[in-house]
Amino acid sequence: MKSIFARFLLVAFFGFFSLTQFVNAHDELPDTVEHIRSFSSNITLHKDDSLTVEETIVYTTGGTQHHGIYRDIPLSTVESPVSKNQSVTVLSVSDEKGNLVQHTTSRLSSNGQKIFRIKIGDPDVTFAGDKTYVI
């Protein structure tokens, strides 16, 4: 029973976070402002309590040059600072056509939170306009 409850909490957390991001992404912003145009998440819960999450993020630079984005995944919060041994693995990052996109991962602490960070984009290449990332 504890396992089912834990899985429910994980799905609820990711679902709420994804919904929050989706709602924020659809506020009407002009193309001259850097923002996430759209965010969608497909979450699969496995019998072993693991999750597979596929996110599609459409990002616009607002007309300025950028290398890419950071995708931060909270592993703990200030209210709940205990971080169980969550294992996060990025299987791939690609564009909308399936072309692989350069990325690195790290774990860090910020304002009392433990965070898993995915740094997406080529540090030697900048772009302006829209990019789609599938994580």
mmCIF file of C-alpha atoms in Angstrom:
data_model
loop_
_atom_site.group_PDB
_atom_site.id
_atom_site.type_symbol
_atom_site.label_atom_id
_atom_site.label_comp_id
_atom_site.label_asym_id
_atom_site.label_seq_id
_atom_site.Cartn_x
_atom_site.Cartn_y
_atom_site.Cartn_z
ATOM 1 C CA MET A 1 0.000 0.000 0.000
ATOM 2 C CA LYS A 2 2.865 2.366 0.824
ATOM 3 C CA SER A 3 4.303 1.765 -2.648
ATOM 4 C CA ILE A 4 1.040 2.681 -4.361
ATOM 5 C CA PHE A 5 0.772 5.871 -2.309
ATOM 6 C CA ALA A 6 4.370 6.820 -3.129
ATOM 7 C CA ARG A 7 3.728 6.288 -6.836
ATOM 8 C CA PHE A 8 0.556 8.380 -6.625
ATOM 9 C CA LEU A 9 2.474 11.228 -4.979
ATOM 10 C CA LEU A 10 5.178 11.140 -7.661
ATOM 11 C CA VAL A 11 2.638 11.218 -10.483
ATOM 12 C CA ALA A 12 0.651 13.961 -8.740
ATOM 13 C CA PHE A 13 3.831 16.034 -8.248
ATOM 14 C CA PHE A 14 5.000 15.728 -11.849
ATOM 15 C CA GLY A 15 1.462 16.218 -13.144
ATOM 16 C CA PHE A 16 0.953 19.375 -11.079
ATOM 17 C CA PHE A 17 4.364 20.737 -12.046
ATOM 18 C CA SER A 18 3.684 20.020 -15.724
ATOM 19 C CA LEU A 19 0.219 21.580 -15.559
ATOM 20 C CA THR A 20 1.619 24.671 -13.850
ATOM 21 C CA GLN A 21 4.260 25.019 -16.541
ATOM 22 C CA PHE A 22 1.675 24.449 -19.300
ATOM 23 C CA VAL A 23 -0.640 27.151 -17.950
ATOM 24 C CA ASN A 24 2.232 29.615 -17.532
ATOM 25 C CA ALA A 25 3.484 28.861 -21.041
ATOM 26 C CA HIS A 26 0.194 29.861 -22.624
ATOM 27 C CA ASP A 27 0.051 33.381 -21.224
ATOM 28 C CA GLU A 28 0.104 35.677 -24.235
ATOM 29 C CA LEU A 29 3.625 37.065 -24.510
ATOM 30 C CA PRO A 30 5.066 38.984 -27.445
ATOM 31 C CA ASP A 31 7.780 37.340 -29.545
ATOM 32 C CA THR A 32 10.244 39.926 -28.220
ATOM 33 C CA VAL A 33 10.147 38.356 -24.724
ATOM 34 C CA GLU A 34 12.137 35.218 -23.876
ATOM 35 C CA HIS A 35 9.685 32.518 -22.743
ATOM 36 C CA ILE A 36 8.459 28.940 -22.985
ATOM 37 C CA ARG A 37 5.829 28.844 -25.758
ATOM 38 C CA SER A 38 4.573 25.409 -24.788
ATOM 39 C CA PHE A 39 5.359 22.593 -22.397
ATOM 40 C CA SER A 40 3.926 19.091 -22.515
ATOM 41 C CA SER A 41 4.735 16.039 -20.456
ATOM 42 C CA ASN A 42 3.976 12.356 -20.969
ATOM 43 C CA ILE A 43 4.458 10.359 -17.746
ATOM 44 C CA THR A 44 4.547 6.553 -17.578
ATOM 45 C CA LEU A 45 4.445 4.904 -14.159
ATOM 46 C CA HIS A 46 6.080 1.455 -14.028
ATOM 47 C CA LYS A 47 5.356 -1.443 -11.661
ATOM 48 C CA ASP A 48 8.782 -1.074 -10.034
ATOM 49 C CA ASP A 49 7.814 2.459 -8.877
ATOM 50 C CA SER A 50 9.991 4.111 -11.516
ATOM 51 C CA LEU A 51 8.754 6.781 -13.892
ATOM 52 C CA THR A 52 9.533 7.538 -17.507
ATOM 53 C CA VAL A 53 8.890 11.172 -18.329
ATOM 54 C CA GLU A 54 9.040 12.650 -21.820
ATOM 55 C CA GLU A 55 8.829 16.419 -21.973
ATOM 56 C CA THR A 56 8.496 18.600 -25.039
ATOM 57 C CA ILE A 57 9.466 22.225 -24.526
ATOM 58 C CA VAL A 58 9.101 24.907 -27.187
ATOM 59 C CA TYR A 59 11.292 27.856 -26.231
ATOM 60 C CA THR A 60 11.702 31.262 -27.850
ATOM 61 C CA THR A 61 14.672 33.535 -27.221
ATOM 62 C CA GLY A 62 12.692 36.749 -27.595
ATOM 63 C CA GLY A 63 14.916 37.855 -30.452
ATOM 64 C CA THR A 64 18.176 37.759 -28.487
ATOM 65 C CA GLN A 65 20.979 35.233 -28.903
ATOM 66 C CA HIS A 66 21.026 32.224 -26.537
ATOM 67 C CA HIS A 67 22.793 28.873 -26.275
ATOM 68 C CA GLY A 68 19.806 26.918 -24.928
ATOM 69 C CA ILE A 69 17.960 26.368 -21.669
ATOM 70 C CA TYR A 70 18.257 24.904 -18.189
ATOM 71 C CA ARG A 71 15.656 22.328 -17.154
ATOM 72 C CA ASP A 72 15.689 22.164 -13.356
ATOM 73 C CA ILE A 73 13.944 19.258 -11.617
ATOM 74 C CA PRO A 74 13.435 19.755 -7.872
ATOM 75 C CA LEU A 75 14.488 16.754 -5.789
ATOM 76 C CA SER A 76 13.546 18.409 -2.492
ATOM 77 C CA THR A 77 11.918 21.621 -1.333
ATOM 78 C CA VAL A 78 12.463 24.032 1.533
ATOM 79 C CA GLU A 79 9.274 22.685 3.123
ATOM 80 C CA SER A 80 10.373 19.080 2.610
ATOM 81 C CA PRO A 81 14.189 19.143 2.607
ATOM 82 C CA VAL A 82 14.599 15.366 2.821
ATOM 83 C CA SER A 83 15.666 14.063 -0.549
ATOM 84 C CA LYS A 84 15.276 10.319 -0.825
ATOM 85 C CA ASN A 85 17.762 8.638 -3.121
ATOM 86 C CA GLN A 86 16.012 9.635 -6.317
ATOM 87 C CA SER A 87 17.788 8.506 -9.389
ATOM 88 C CA VAL A 88 17.269 10.702 -12.432
ATOM 89 C CA THR A 89 18.676 9.598 -15.767
ATOM 90 C CA VAL A 90 18.369 11.569 -18.992
ATOM 91 C CA LEU A 91 18.033 9.073 -21.822
ATOM 92 C CA SER A 92 18.301 11.697 -24.556
ATOM 93 C CA VAL A 93 17.592 15.260 -25.585
ATOM 94 C CA SER A 94 16.567 15.892 -29.174
ATOM 95 C CA ASP A 95 14.828 18.439 -31.338
ATOM 96 C CA GLU A 96 11.385 17.939 -32.888
ATOM 97 C CA LYS A 97 12.948 16.012 -35.810
ATOM 98 C CA GLY A 98 14.780 13.552 -33.546
ATOM 99 C CA ASN A 99 18.234 15.114 -33.990
ATOM 100 C CA LEU A 100 20.242 14.792 -30.781
ATOM 101 C CA VAL A 101 20.895 18.014 -28.864
ATOM 102 C CA GLN A 102 23.975 18.493 -26.687
ATOM 103 C CA HIS A 103 23.293 18.448 -22.944
ATOM 104 C CA THR A 104 24.962 17.967 -19.589
ATOM 105 C CA THR A 105 23.525 17.124 -16.173
ATOM 106 C CA SER A 106 24.437 18.100 -12.642
ATOM 107 C CA ARG A 107 23.073 18.111 -9.106
ATOM 108 C CA LEU A 108 23.095 21.331 -7.114
ATOM 109 C CA SER A 109 21.542 23.110 -4.168
ATOM 110 C CA SER A 110 19.795 26.440 -4.488
ATOM 111 C CA ASN A 111 17.857 28.319 -1.795
ATOM 112 C CA GLY A 112 17.556 25.186 0.336
ATOM 113 C CA GLN A 113 16.437 22.957 -2.536
ATOM 114 C CA LYS A 114 18.232 20.022 -4.093
ATOM 115 C CA ILE A 115 17.965 20.230 -7.871
ATOM 116 C CA PHE A 116 18.777 17.999 -10.821
ATOM 117 C CA ARG A 117 19.782 20.334 -13.679
ATOM 118 C CA ILE A 118 19.825 19.552 -17.386
ATOM 119 C CA LYS A 119 21.817 22.152 -19.321
ATOM 120 C CA ILE A 120 20.601 21.959 -22.921
ATOM 121 C CA GLY A 121 22.362 23.520 -25.904
ATOM 122 C CA ASP A 122 25.778 23.876 -27.474
ATOM 123 C CA PRO A 123 28.026 26.249 -25.481
ATOM 124 C CA ASP A 124 29.779 27.228 -28.735
ATOM 125 C CA VAL A 125 26.649 28.005 -30.776
ATOM 126 C CA THR A 126 23.982 30.660 -30.249
ATOM 127 C CA PHE A 127 20.606 31.095 -31.933
ATOM 128 C CA ALA A 128 17.682 33.502 -31.941
ATOM 129 C CA GLY A 129 14.064 32.442 -32.325
ATOM 130 C CA ASP A 130 12.307 29.190 -31.477
ATOM 131 C CA LYS A 131 13.759 25.814 -30.463
ATOM 132 C CA THR A 132 11.970 22.613 -29.567
ATOM 133 C CA TYR A 133 13.558 20.265 -27.049
ATOM 134 C CA VAL A 134 12.334 16.730 -26.375
ATOM 135 C CA ILE A 135 13.764 15.356 -23.124
#
